[in-house]
mmCIF file of C-alpha atoms in Angstrom:
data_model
loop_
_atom_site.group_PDB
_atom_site.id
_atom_site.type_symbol
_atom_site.label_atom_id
_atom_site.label_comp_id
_atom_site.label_asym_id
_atom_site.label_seq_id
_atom_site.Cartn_x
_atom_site.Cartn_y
_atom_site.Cartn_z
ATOM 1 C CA UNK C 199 13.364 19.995 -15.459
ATOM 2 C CA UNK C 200 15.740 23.038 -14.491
ATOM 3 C CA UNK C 201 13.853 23.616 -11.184
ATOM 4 C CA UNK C 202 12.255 21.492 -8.406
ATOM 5 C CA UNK C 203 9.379 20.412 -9.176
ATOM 6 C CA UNK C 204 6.370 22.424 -7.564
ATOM 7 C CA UNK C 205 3.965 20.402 -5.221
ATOM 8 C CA UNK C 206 1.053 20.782 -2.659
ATOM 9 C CA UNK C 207 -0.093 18.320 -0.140
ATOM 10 C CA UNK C 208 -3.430 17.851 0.603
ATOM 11 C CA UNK C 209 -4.255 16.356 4.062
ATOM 12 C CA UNK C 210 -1.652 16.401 6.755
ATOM 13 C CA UNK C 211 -3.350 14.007 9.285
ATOM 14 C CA UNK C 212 -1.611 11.186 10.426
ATOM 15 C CA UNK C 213 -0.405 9.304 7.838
ATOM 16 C CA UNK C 214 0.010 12.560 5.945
ATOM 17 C CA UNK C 215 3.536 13.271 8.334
ATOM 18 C CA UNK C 216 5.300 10.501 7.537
ATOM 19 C CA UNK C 217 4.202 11.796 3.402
ATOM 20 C CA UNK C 218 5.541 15.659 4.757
ATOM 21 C CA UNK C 219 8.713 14.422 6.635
ATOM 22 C CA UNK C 220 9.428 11.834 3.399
ATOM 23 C CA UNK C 221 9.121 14.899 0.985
ATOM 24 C CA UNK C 222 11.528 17.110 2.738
ATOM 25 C CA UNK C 223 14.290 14.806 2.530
ATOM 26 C CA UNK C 224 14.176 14.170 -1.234
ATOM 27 C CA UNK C 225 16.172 16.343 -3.583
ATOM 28 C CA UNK C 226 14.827 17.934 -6.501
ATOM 29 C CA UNK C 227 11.384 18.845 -5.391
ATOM 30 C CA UNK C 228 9.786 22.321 -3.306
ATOM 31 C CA UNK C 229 6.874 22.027 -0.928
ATOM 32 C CA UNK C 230 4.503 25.203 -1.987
ATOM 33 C CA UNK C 231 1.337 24.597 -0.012
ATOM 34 C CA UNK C 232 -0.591 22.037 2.753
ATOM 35 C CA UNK C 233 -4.503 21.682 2.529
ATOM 36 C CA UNK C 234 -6.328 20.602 5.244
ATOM 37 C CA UNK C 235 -10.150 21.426 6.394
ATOM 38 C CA UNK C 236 -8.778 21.119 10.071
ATOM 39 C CA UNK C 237 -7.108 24.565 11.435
ATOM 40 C CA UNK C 238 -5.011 23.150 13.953
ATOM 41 C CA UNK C 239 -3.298 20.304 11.700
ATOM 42 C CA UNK C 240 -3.242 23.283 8.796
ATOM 43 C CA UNK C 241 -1.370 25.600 11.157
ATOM 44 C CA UNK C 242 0.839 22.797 12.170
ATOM 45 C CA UNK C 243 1.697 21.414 8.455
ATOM 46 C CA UNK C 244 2.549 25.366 7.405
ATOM 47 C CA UNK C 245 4.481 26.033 9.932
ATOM 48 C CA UNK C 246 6.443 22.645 10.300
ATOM 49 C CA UNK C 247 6.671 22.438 6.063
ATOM 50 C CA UNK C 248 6.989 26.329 5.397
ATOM 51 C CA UNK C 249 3.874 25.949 2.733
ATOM 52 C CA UNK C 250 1.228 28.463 2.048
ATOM 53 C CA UNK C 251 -1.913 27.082 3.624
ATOM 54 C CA UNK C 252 -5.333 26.355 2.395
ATOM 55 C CA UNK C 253 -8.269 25.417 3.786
ATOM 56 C CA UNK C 254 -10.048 24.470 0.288
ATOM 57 C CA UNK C 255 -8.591 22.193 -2.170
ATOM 58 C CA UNK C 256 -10.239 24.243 -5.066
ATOM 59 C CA UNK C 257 -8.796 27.658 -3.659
ATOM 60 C CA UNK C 258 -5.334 25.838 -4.111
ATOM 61 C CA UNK C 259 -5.285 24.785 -7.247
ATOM 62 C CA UNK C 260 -6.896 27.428 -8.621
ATOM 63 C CA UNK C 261 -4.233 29.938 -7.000
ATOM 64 C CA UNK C 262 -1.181 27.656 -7.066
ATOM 65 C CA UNK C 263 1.235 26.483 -10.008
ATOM 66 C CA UNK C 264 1.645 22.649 -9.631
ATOM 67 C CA UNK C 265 4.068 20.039 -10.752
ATOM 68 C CA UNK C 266 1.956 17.256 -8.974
ATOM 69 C CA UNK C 267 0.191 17.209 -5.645
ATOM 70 C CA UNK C 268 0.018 14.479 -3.109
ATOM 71 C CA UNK C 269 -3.276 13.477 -2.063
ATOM 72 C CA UNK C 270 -3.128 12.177 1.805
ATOM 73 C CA UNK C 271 -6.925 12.622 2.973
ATOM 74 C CA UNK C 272 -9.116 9.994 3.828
ATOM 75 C CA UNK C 273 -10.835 7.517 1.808
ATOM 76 C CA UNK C 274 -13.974 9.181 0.626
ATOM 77 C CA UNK C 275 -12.751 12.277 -0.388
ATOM 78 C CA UNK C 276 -10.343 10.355 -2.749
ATOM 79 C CA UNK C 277 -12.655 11.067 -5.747
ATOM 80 C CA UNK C 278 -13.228 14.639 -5.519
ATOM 81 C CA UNK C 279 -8.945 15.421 -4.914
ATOM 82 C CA UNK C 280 -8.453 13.474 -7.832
ATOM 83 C CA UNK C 281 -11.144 14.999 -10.353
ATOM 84 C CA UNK C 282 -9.938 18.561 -9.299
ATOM 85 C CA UNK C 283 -6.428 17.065 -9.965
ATOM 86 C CA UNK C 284 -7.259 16.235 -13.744
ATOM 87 C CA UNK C 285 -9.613 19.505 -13.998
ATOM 88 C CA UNK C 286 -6.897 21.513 -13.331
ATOM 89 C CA UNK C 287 -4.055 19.515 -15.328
ATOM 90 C CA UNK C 288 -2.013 18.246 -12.239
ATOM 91 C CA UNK C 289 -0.495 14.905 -11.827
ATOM 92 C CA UNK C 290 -1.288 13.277 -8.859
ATOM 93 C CA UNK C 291 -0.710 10.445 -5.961
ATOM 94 C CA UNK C 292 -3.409 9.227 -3.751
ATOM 95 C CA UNK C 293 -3.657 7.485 -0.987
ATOM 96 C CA UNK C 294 -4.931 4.226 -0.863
ATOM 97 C CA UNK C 295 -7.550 2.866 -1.054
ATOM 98 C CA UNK C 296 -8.150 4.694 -4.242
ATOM 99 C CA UNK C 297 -12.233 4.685 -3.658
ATOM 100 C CA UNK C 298 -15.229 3.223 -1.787
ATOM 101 C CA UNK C 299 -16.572 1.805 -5.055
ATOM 102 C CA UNK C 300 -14.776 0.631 -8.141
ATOM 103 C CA UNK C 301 -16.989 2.853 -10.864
ATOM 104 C CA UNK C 302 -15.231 5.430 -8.593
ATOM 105 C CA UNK C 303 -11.655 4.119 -9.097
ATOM 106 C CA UNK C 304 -12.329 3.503 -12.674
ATOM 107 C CA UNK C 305 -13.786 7.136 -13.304
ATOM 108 C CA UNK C 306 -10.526 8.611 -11.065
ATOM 109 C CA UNK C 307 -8.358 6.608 -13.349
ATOM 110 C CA UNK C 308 -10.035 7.579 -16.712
ATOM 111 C CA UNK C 309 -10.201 11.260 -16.211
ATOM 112 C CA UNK C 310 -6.212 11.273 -15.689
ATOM 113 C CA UNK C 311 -5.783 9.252 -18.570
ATOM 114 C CA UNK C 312 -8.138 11.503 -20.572
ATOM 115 C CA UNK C 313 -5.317 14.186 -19.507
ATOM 116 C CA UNK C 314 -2.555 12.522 -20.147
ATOM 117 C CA UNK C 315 -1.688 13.402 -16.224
ATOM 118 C CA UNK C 316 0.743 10.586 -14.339
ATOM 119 C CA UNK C 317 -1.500 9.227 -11.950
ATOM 120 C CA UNK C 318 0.109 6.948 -8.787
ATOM 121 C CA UNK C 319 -1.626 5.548 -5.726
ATOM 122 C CA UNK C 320 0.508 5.769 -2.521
ATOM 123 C CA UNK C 321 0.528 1.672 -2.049
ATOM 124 C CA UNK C 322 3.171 1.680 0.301
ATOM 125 C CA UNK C 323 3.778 -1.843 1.562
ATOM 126 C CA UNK C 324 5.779 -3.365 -1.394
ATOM 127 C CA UNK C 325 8.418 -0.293 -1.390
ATOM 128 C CA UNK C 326 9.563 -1.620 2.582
ATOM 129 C CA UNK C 327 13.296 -2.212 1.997
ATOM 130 C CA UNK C 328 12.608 -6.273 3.476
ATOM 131 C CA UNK C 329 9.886 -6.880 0.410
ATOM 132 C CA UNK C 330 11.976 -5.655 -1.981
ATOM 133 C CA UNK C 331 15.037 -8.098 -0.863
ATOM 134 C CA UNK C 332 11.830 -10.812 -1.091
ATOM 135 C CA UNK C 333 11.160 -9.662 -4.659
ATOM 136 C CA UNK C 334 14.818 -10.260 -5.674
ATOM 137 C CA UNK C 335 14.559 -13.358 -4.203
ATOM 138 C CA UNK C 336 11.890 -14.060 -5.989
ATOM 139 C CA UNK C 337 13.197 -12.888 -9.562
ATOM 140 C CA UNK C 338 17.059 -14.866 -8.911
ATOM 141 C CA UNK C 339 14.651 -17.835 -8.742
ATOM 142 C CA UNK C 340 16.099 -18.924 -5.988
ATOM 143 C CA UNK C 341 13.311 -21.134 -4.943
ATOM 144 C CA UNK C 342 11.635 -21.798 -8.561
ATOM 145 C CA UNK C 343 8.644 -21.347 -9.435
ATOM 146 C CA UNK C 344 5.869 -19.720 -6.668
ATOM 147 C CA UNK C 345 2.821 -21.798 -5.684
ATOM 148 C CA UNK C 346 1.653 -20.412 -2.643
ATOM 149 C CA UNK C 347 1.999 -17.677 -0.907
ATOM 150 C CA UNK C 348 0.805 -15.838 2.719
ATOM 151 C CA UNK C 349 0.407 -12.665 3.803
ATOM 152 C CA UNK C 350 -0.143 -11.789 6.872
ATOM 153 C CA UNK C 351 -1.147 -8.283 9.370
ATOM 154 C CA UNK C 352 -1.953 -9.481 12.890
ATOM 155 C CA UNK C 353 -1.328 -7.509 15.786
ATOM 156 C CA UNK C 354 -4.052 -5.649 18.842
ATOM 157 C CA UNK C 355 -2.334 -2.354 17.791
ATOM 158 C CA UNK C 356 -4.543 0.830 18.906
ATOM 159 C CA UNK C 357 -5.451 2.025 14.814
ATOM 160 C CA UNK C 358 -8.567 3.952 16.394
ATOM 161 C CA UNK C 359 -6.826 6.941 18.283
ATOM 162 C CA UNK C 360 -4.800 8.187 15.346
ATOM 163 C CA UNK C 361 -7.748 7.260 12.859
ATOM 164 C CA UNK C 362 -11.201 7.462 14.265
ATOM 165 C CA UNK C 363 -12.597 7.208 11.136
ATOM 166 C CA UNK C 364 -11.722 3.708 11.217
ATOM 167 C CA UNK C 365 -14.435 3.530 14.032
ATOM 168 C CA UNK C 366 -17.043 4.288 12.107
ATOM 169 C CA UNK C 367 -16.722 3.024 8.898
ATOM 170 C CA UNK C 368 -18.636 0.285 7.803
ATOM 171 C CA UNK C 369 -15.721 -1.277 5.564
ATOM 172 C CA UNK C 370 -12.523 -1.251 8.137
ATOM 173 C CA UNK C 371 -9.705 -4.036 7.856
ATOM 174 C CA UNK C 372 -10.049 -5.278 4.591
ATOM 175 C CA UNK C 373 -9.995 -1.449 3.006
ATOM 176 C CA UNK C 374 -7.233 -0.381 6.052
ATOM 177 C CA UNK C 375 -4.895 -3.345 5.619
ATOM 178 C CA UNK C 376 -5.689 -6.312 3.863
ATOM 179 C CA UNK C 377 -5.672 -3.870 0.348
ATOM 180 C CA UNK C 378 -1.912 -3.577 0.871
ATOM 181 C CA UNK C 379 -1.597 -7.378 0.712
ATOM 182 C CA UNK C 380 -3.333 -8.389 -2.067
ATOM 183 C CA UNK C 381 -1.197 -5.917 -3.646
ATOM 184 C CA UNK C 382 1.910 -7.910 -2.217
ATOM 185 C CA UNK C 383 0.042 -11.019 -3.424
ATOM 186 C CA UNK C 384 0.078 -9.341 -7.002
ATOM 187 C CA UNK C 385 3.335 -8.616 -7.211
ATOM 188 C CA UNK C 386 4.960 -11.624 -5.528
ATOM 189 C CA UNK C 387 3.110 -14.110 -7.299
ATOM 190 C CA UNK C 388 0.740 -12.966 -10.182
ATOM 191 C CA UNK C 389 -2.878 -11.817 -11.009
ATOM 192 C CA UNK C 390 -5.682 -13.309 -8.976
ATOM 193 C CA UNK C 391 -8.542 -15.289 -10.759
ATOM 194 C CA UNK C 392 -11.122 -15.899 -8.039
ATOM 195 C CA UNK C 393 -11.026 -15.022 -4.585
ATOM 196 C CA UNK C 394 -13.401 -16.011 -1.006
ATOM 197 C CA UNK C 395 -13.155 -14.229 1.675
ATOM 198 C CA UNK C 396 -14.401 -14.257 5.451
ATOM 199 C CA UNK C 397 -14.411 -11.658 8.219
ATOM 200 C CA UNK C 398 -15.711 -11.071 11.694
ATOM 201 C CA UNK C 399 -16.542 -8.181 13.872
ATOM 202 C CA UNK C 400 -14.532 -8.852 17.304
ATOM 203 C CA UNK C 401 -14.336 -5.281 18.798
ATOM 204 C CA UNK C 402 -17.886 -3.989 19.930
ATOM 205 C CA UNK C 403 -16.544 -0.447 19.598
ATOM 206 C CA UNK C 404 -16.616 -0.421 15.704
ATOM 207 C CA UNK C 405 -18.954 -0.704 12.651
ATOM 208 C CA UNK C 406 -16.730 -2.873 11.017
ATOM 209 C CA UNK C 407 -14.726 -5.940 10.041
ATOM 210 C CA UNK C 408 -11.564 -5.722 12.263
ATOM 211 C CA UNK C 409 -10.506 -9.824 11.174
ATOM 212 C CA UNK C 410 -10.523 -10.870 7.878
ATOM 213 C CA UNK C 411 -9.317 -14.477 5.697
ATOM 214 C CA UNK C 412 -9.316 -14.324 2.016
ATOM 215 C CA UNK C 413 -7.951 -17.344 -0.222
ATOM 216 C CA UNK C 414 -6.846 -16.102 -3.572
ATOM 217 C CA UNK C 415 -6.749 -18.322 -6.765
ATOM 218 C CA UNK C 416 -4.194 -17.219 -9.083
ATOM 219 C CA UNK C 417 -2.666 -19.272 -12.159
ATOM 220 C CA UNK C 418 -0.830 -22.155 -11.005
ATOM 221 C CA UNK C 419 -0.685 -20.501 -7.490
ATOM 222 C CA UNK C 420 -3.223 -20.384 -4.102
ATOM 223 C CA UNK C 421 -2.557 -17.506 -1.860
ATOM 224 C CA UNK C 422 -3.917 -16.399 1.266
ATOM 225 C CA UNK C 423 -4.025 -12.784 2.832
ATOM 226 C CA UNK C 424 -5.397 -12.721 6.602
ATOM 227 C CA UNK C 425 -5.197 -9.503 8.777
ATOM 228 C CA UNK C 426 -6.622 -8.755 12.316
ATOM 229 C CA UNK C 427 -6.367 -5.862 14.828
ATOM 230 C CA UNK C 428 -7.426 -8.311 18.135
ATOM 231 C CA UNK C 429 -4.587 -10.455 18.085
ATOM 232 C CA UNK C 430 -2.631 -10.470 21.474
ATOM 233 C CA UNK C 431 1.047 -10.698 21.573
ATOM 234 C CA UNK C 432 3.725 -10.629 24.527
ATOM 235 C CA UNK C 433 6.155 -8.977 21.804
ATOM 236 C CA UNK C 434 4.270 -6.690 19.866
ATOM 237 C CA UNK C 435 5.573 -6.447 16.233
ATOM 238 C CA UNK C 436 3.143 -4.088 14.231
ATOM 239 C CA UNK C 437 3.289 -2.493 11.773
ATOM 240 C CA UNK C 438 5.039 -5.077 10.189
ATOM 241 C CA UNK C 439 3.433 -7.721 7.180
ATOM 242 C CA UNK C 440 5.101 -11.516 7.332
ATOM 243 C CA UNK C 441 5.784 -13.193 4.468
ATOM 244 C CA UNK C 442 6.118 -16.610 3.196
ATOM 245 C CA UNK C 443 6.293 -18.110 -0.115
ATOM 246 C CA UNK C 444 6.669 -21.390 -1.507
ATOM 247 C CA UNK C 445 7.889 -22.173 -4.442
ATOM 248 C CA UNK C 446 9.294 -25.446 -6.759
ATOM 249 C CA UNK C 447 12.711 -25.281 -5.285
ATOM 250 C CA UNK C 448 12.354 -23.608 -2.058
ATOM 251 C CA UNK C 449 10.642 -21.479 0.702
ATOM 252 C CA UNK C 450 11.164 -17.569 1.602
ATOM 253 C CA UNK C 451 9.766 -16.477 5.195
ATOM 254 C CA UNK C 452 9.822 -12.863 5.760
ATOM 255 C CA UNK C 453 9.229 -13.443 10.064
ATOM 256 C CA UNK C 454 8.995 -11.464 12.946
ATOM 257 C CA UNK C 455 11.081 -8.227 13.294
ATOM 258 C CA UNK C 456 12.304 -8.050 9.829
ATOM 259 C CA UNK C 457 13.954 -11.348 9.519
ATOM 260 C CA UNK C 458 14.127 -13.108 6.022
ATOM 261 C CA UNK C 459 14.813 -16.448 5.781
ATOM 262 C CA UNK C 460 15.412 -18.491 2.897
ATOM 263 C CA UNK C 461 15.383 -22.262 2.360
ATOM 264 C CA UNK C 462 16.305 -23.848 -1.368
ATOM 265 C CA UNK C 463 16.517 -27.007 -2.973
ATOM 266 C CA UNK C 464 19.272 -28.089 -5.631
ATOM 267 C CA UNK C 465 16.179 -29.606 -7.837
ATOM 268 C CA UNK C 466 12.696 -29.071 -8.589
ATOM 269 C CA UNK C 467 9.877 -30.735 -6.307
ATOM 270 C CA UNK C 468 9.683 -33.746 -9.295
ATOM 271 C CA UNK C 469 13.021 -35.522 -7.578
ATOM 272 C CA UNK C 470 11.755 -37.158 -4.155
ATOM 273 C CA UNK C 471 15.357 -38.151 -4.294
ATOM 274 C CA UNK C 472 16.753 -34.852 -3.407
ATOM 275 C CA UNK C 473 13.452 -34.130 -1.075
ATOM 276 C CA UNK C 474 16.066 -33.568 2.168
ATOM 277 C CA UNK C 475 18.799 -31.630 0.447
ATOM 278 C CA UNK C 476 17.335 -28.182 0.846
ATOM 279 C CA UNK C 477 19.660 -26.022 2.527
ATOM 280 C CA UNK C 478 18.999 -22.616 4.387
ATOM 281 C CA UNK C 479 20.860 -20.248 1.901
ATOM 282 C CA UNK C 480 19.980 -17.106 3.407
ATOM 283 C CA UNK C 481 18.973 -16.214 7.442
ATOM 284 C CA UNK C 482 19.605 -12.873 8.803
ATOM 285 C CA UNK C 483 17.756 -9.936 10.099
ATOM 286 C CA UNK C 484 17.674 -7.486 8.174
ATOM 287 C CA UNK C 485 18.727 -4.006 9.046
ATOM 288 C CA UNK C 486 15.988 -1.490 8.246
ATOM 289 C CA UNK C 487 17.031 2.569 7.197
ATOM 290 C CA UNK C 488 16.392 4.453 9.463
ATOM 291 C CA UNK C 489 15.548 8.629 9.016
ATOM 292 C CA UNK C 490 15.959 11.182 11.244
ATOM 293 C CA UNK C 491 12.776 11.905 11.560
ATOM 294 C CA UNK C 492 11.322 8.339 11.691
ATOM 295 C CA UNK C 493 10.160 7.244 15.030
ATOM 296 C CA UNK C 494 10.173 2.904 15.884
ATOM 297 C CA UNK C 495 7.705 1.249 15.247
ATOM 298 C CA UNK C 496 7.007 3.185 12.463
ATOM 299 C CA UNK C 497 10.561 3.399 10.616
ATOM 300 C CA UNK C 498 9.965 0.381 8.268
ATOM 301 C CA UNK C 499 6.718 1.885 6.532
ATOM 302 C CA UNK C 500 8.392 5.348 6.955
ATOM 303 C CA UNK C 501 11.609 4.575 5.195
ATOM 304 C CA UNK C 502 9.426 2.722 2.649
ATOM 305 C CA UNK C 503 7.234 5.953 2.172
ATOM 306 C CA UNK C 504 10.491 7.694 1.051
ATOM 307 C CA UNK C 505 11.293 5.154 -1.625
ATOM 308 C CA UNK C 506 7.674 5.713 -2.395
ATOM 309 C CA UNK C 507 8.412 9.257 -3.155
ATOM 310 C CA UNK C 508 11.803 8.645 -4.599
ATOM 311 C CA UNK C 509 10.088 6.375 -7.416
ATOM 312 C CA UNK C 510 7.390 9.024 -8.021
ATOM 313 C CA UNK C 511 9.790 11.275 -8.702
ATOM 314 C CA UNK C 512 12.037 9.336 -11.233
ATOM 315 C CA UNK C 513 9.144 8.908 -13.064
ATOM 316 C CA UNK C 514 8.481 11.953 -13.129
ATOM 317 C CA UNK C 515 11.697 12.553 -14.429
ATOM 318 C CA UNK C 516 12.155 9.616 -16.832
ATOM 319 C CA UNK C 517 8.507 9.392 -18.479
ATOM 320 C CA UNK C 518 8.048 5.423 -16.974
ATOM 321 C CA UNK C 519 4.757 4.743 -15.721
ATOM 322 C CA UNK C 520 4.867 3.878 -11.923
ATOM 323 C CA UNK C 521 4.841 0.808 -10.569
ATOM 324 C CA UNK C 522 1.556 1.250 -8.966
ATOM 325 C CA UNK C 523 0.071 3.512 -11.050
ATOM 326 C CA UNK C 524 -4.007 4.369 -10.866
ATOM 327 C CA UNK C 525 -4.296 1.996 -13.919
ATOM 328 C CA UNK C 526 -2.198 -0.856 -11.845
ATOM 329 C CA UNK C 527 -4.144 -0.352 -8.877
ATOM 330 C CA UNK C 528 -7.736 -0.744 -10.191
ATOM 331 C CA UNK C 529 -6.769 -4.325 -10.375
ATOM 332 C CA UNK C 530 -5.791 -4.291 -6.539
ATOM 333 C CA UNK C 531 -8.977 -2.133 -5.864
ATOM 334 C CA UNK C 532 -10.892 -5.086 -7.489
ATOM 335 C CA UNK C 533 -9.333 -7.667 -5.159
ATOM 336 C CA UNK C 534 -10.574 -5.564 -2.152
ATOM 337 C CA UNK C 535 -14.082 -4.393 -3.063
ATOM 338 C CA UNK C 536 -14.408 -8.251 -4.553
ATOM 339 C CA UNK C 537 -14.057 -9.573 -0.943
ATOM 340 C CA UNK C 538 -16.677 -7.421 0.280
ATOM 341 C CA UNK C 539 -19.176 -8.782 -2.112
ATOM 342 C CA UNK C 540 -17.925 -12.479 -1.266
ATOM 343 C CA UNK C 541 -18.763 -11.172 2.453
ATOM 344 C CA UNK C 542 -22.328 -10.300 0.987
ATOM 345 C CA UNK C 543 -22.678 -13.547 -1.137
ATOM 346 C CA UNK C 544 -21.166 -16.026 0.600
ATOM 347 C CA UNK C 545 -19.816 -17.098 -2.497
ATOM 348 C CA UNK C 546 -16.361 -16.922 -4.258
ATOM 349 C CA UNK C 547 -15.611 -13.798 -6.237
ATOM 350 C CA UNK C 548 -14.656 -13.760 -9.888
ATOM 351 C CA UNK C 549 -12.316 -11.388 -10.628
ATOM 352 C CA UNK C 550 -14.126 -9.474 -13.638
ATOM 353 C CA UNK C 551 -17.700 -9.678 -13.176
ATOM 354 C CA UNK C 552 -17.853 -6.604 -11.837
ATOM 355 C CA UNK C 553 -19.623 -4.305 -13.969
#
């Protein structure tokens, strides 16, 4: 394409900054217009962005020539952004989680296909600059083959002030958090069979699950993704995900403030023999980017919300499909609403008996 690509950005909330800030940094693309149904935020955004503001999302793309738009509001209004997205023949991202129901997500998904329209949810977590050194840890095979894996989000962060929705929703961790690692499950280890999953309601102040445990089966592989917003810590290390693998020939720990350790052995887990050998082959902290405009705690989910963008864009570009595309993500969207019905049940989920 000759020009930038045209885009709007609908929602400019919290979250919706770091999309704003992201965008202005990366060549090749013009900010036309912010949407948001709150005046002051709207105001803000169009001021701060230089877009024409709306007020409706309809109004917008009805009066506005779009390359793509960025959906950034919150969760239930997912479905409508998107449908007025494919009405109107606009590619789109959207913030996670893609819906509150998976006939949702599916519907979202088909009616971009039906227009041929790229379609990408903004699942941020595996573009942070530390889980993409895991990943080519991972691929080198540095520590053979993967059998288990952990994810982790602990911390006693206060996630209520910037998004009181969170307060009153009736589905709260495992939609807020725990989604983005079951998509680092996915693409660490593989494609979950089964899962089981547990949660508990510490904070009297929400609806909510604010603690949540769920095993994963996958292929040849156990994993287990637990999350909580009532942990206490003397050294407060949110927003960060830890990471540890396991694998034939080794162990990779992704630990406390960024820092990536990995252990390997010379031979697979067959030779007792060579059980003591391992050595530590890699043990460093690693140095995050850091923007401008990022602020800490933030700048490792910011920085990764810019190579979020970046990737958008090259696909855009190139004609690949993104790496989490709305297609992708339906399998992730599974995982998440699966866990609520093991919640319900009591009993493991089967990934694929959903209707």
């Amino acid at each position: 394409m000759s020009r930038p690509y045209r885009f709007a950005v609908i929602g400019t909330g919290f979250f919706a900054q770091n999309h704003l800030h992201a965008w202005a940094q990366i060549p090749d693309v013009e900010l036309v217009a912010v949407c948001d149904t709150d005046p002051e935020r709207l105001a803000a955004a169009a001021r701060d962005f230089s877009g024409r503001p709306y007020a409706d999302a309809a109004e917008l793309f009805a009066n506005e020539e779009l390359d793509f738009v960025d959906i950034a509001t919150t969760p239930p209004t997912h479905p409508q952004m998107v449908f007025l997205a494919a009405e109107h023949g606009v590619p789109a991202i959207c913030q996670k989680p893609l819906a509150w129901d998976l006939a949702d997500a599916r519907a979202m998904v088909e009616a971009m296909e039906a227009k041929g329209l790229p379609f990408m949810v903004h699942e941020n977590f595996r573009f942070q600059y530390p889980m993409r050194r895991v990943k080519e840890v991972l691929d080198a095979g540095t520590i053979g083959r993967p059998f288990f894996g952990r994810f982790s989000f602990r911390s006693f962060h206060d996630c209520y002030t910037p998004q009181p929705w969170l307060l009153d929703s009736e589905r709260m961790i495992i939609v807020d958090v725990v989604v983005h690692l079951f998509d680092l499950a996915r693409f660490f280890i593989g494609e979950p069979e089964s899962l089981y999953a547990e949660a508990l309601k510490v904070n009297p102040r929400i609806i909510g699950e604010d603690v949540a445990t769920v095993m994963m089966r996958m292929p040849g592989a156990t994993a287990i993704a637990d999350a909580s917003y009532e942990t206490f810590s003397n050294h407060s290390t949110y927003p960060q995900a830890f990471v540890t693998i396991e694998g034939t020939r080794g162990v990779i720990t992704l630990g406390p403030d960024y820092h990536l350790q990995v252990v390997s052995h010379p031979v697979d887990v067959g030779d007792s023999a060579a059980r003591m050998t391992g050595a530590v082959v890699f043990d460093e902290d690693l140095q995050i980017p850091e923007h401008a405009w990022a602020s800490r705690p933030w700048h490792g989910i910011q920085d990764s919300v810019v190579a979020l963008q970046r990737h958008w864009v090259e696909c855009l570009r190139t004609g690949r499909t993104p790496e989490t595309s709305g297609a992708d993500t339906l399998r992730t969207m599974e995982l998440t609403l699966g866990a609520y019905e093991s919640l319900a049940t009591g009993q493991p989920y089967r990934v694929g008996s959903s209707a």
